[in-house]
Coordinates of C-alpha atoms in Angstrom, one line a residue:
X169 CA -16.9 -1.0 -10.5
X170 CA -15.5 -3.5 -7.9
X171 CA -11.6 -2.6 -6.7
X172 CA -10.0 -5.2 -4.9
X173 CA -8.1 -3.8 -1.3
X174 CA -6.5 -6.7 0.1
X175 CA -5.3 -6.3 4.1
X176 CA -3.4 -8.6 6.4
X177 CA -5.4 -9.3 9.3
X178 CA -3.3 -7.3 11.2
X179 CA -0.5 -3.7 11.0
X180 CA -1.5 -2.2 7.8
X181 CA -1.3 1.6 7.6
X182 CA -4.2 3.4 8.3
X183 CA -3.8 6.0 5.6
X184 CA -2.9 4.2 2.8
X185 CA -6.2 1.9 3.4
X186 CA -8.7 4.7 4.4
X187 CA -8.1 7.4 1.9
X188 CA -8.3 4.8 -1.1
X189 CA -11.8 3.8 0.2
X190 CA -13.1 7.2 0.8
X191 CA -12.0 8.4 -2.4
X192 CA -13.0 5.2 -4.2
X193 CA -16.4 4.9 -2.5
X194 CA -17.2 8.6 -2.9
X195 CA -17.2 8.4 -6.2
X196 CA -19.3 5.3 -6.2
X197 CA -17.8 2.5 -6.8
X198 CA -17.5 -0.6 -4.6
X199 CA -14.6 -1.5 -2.6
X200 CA -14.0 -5.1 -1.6
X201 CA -11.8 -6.0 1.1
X202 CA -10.1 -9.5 2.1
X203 CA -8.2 -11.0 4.7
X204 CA -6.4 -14.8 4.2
X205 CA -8.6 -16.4 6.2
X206 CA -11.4 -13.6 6.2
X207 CA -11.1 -12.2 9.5
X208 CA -11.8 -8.7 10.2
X209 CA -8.3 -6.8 9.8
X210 CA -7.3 -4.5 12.5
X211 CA -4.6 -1.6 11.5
X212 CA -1.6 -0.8 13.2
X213 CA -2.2 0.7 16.9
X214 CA 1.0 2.9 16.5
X215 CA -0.4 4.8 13.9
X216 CA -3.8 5.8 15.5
X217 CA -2.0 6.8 18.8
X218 CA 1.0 8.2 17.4
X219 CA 4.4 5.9 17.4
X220 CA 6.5 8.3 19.7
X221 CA 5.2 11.2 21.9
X222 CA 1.9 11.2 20.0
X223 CA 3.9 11.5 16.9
X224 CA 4.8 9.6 13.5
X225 CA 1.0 8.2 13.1
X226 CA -1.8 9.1 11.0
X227 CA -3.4 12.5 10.7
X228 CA -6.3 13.4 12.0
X229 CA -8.2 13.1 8.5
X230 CA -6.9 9.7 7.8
X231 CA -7.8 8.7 11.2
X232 CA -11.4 9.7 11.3
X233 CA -11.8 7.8 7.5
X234 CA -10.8 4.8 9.5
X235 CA -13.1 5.2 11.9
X236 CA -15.8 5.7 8.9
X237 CA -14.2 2.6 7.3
X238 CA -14.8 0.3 10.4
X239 CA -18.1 1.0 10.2
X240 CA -18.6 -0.4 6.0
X241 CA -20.2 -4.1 5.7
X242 CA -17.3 -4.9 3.4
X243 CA -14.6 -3.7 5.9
X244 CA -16.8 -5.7 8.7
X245 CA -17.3 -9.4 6.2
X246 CA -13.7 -9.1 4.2
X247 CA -13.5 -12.4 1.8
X248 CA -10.8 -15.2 1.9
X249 CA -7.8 -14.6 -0.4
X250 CA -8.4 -18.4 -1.9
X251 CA -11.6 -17.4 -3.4
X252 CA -11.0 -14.6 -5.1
X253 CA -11.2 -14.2 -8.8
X254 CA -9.3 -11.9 -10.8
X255 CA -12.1 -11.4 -13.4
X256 CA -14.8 -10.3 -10.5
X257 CA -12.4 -6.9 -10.3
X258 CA -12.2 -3.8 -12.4
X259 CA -8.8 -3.1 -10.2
X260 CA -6.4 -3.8 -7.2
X261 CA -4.8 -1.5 -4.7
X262 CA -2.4 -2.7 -2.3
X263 CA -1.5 -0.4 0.6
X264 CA 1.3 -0.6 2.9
X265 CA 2.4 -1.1 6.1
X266 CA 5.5 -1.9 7.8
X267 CA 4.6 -3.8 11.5
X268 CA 5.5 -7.6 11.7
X269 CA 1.9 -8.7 11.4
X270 CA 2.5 -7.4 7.4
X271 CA 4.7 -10.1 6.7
X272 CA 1.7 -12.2 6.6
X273 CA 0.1 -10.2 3.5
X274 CA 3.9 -9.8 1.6
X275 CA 5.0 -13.0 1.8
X276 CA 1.6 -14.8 0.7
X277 CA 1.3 -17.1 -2.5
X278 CA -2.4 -17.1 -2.6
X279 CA -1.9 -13.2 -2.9
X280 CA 0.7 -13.0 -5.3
X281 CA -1.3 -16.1 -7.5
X282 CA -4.6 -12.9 -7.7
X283 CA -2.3 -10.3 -8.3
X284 CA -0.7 -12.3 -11.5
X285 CA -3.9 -13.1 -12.5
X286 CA -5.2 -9.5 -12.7
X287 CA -2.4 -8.1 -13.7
X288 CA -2.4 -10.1 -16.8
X289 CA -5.6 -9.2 -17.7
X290 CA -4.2 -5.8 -18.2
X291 CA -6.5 -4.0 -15.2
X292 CA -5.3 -1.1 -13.1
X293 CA -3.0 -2.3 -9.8
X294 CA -2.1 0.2 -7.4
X295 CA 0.5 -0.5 -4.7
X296 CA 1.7 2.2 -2.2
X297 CA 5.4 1.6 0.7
X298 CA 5.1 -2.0 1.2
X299 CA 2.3 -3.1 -1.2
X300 CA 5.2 -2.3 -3.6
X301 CA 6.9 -5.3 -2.2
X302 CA 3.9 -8.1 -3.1
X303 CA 4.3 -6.5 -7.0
X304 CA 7.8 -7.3 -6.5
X305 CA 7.6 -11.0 -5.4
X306 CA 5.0 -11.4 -7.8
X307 CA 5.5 -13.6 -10.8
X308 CA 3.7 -13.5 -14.4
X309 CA 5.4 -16.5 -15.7
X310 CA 7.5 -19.5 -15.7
X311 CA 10.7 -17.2 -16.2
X312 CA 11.3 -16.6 -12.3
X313 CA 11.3 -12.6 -13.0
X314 CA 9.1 -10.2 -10.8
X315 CA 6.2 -8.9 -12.6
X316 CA 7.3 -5.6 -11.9
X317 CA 10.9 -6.5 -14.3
X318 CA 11.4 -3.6 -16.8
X319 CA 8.9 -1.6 -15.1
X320 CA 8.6 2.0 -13.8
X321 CA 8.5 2.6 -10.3
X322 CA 8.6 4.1 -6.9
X323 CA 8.5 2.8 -3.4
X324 CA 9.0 4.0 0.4
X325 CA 12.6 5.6 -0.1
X326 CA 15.5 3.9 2.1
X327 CA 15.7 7.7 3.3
X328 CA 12.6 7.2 4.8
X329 CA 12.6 4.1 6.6
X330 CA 16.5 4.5 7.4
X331 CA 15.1 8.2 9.2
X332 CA 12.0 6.1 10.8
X333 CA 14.1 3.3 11.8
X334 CA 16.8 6.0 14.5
X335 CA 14.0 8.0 15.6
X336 CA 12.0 5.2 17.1
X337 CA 14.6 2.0 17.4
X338 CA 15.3 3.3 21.2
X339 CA 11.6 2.8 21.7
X340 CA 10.4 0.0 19.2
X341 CA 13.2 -2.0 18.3
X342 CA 12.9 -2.8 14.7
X343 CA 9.6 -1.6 14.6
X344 CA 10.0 -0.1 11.3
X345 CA 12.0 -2.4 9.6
X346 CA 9.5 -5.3 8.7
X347 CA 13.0 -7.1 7.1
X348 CA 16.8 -6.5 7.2
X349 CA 16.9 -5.3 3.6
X350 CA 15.0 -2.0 2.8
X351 CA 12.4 -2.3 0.9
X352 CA 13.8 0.4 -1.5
X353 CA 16.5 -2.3 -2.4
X354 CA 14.2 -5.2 -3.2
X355 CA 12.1 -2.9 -5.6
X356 CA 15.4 -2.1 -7.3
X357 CA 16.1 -6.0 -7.3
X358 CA 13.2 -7.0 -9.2
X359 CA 12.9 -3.9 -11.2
X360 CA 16.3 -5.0 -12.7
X361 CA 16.8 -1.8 -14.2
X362 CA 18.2 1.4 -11.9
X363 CA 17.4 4.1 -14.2
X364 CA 13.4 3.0 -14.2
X365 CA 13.3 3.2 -10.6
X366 CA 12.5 7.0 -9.6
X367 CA 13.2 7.6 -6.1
X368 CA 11.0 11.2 -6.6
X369 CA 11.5 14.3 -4.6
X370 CA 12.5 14.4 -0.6
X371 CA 9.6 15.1 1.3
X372 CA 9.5 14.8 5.2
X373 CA 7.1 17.0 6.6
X374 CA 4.6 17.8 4.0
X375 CA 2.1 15.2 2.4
X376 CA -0.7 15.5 -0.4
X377 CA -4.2 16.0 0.6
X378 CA -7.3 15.5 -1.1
X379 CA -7.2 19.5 -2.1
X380 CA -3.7 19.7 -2.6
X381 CA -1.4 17.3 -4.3
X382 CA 1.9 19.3 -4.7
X383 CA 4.1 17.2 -1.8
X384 CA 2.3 13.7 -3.5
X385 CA 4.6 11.7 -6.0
X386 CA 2.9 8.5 -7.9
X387 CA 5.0 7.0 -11.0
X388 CA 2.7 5.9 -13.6
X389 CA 3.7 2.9 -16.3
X390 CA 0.5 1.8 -18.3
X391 CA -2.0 0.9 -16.2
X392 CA 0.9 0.3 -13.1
X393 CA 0.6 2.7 -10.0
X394 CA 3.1 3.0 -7.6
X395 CA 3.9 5.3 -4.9
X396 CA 6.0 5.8 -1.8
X397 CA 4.4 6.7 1.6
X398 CA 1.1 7.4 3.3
X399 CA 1.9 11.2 2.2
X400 CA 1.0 9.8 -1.3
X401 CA -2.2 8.1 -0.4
X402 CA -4.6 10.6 -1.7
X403 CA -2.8 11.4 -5.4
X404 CA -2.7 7.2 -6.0
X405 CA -6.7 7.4 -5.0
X406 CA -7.2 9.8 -7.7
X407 CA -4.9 8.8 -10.0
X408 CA -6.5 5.4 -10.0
X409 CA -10.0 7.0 -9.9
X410 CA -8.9 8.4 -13.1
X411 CA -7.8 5.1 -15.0
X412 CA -11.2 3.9 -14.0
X413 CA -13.0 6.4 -15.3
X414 CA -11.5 5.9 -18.5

């Protein structure tokens, strides 16, 4: 099966990109990357060198998929966003990211027109932090409402990128607030509903792995995957592994 990862060309987490493809790839199937003008996309340098004393970046696993990653034909040749069809994919996963070079990817109408598309052919779409935010600004119809409207959700918590945003703004500015509203409150926004957006438990320090998924949260509504941080990356990979399978 083909899974659709689309990427800015540049600042998109290194987890939430890597561990999808490894887990996706392992398991055989095909991932197919793409960049707006297809460009090779770069990640965010922070997160391989750490964001403040060595800290705050990817983990060590993450970091050597990524290196793995660079390495794949598909990472290497992405395609161009305005030739994509929705019917050459089985599924889309949209990872996150919160550098200014990401504003490029959430605020694109040739994405959000091939995330309609598959969406309303009813195939799996996984979004993790950020990616959240291009299912919010999507639309399915004429009505103006988000395509995520009535939904069930998660996103990165305002905890989290209020926490990220003190601990690094006497080094990187706004480095971690890619807008001046939180993304938490945009997801609410277009979710239009409070009680169907589930913040899920407070985790800091301790993240899923690919053995161990008891500090991962993903919501799950149909064939809609969301989830919050890069400490969710590898429960969203398997939990869209799954819907494939099926």
């Amino acid at each position: 099966m083909q899974i659709l990862l689309p990427l800015p060309t540049r600042d998109f987490d290194v987890t939430e990109v890597a561990v999808p493809w490894h887990v996706l790839t392992r398991a055989g199937h095909d991932v197919v990357f793409a960049t707006e003008d297809g460009t090779e996309a770069k990640c965010d340098p922070l997160l391989l060198s750490g964001v403040i004393f060595g800290q705050l970046g990817a983990q060590a696993e993450p970091k050597r998929l990524y290196a793995q990653m660079q390495q794949a034909r598909s990472f290497r040749a992405p395609r161009r966003w305005p030739d994509l069809r929705a019917e050459d994919f089985d599924a889309i996963l949209l990872p996150g990211g919160h550098a200014q070079g990401m504003r490029q990817y959430l605020e694109s109408a040739s994405l959000h027109h091939i995330v309609a598309e598959i969406m309303r052919l009813d195939r799996p779409v996984a979004a993790i932090c950020h990616g959240v935010i291009v299912l919010a600004r999507t639309q399915l119809d004429a009505s103006g409402k988000s395509a995520l409207c009535g939904r069930r959700v998660t996103c990165l918590p305002k905890y989290m990128e209020r926490l990220a945003y003190w601990l690094t703004a006497w080094k990187h500015g706004r480095y971690y607030r890619t807008y001046p509203a939180y993304v938490e409150a945009e997801v609410r926004a277009a979710v239009a509903d409070t009680e169907r957006f589930d913040r899920g438990p407070i985790h800091l320090l301790t993240r899923g792995s690919d053995a161990d998924d008891r500090a991962a949260f993903v919501v799950e509504d149909g064939n809609l995957l969301t989830a919050r941080w890069p400490g969710d990356a590898w429960l969203l990979a398997k939990l869209l592994l799954r819907k494939l399978q099926s």
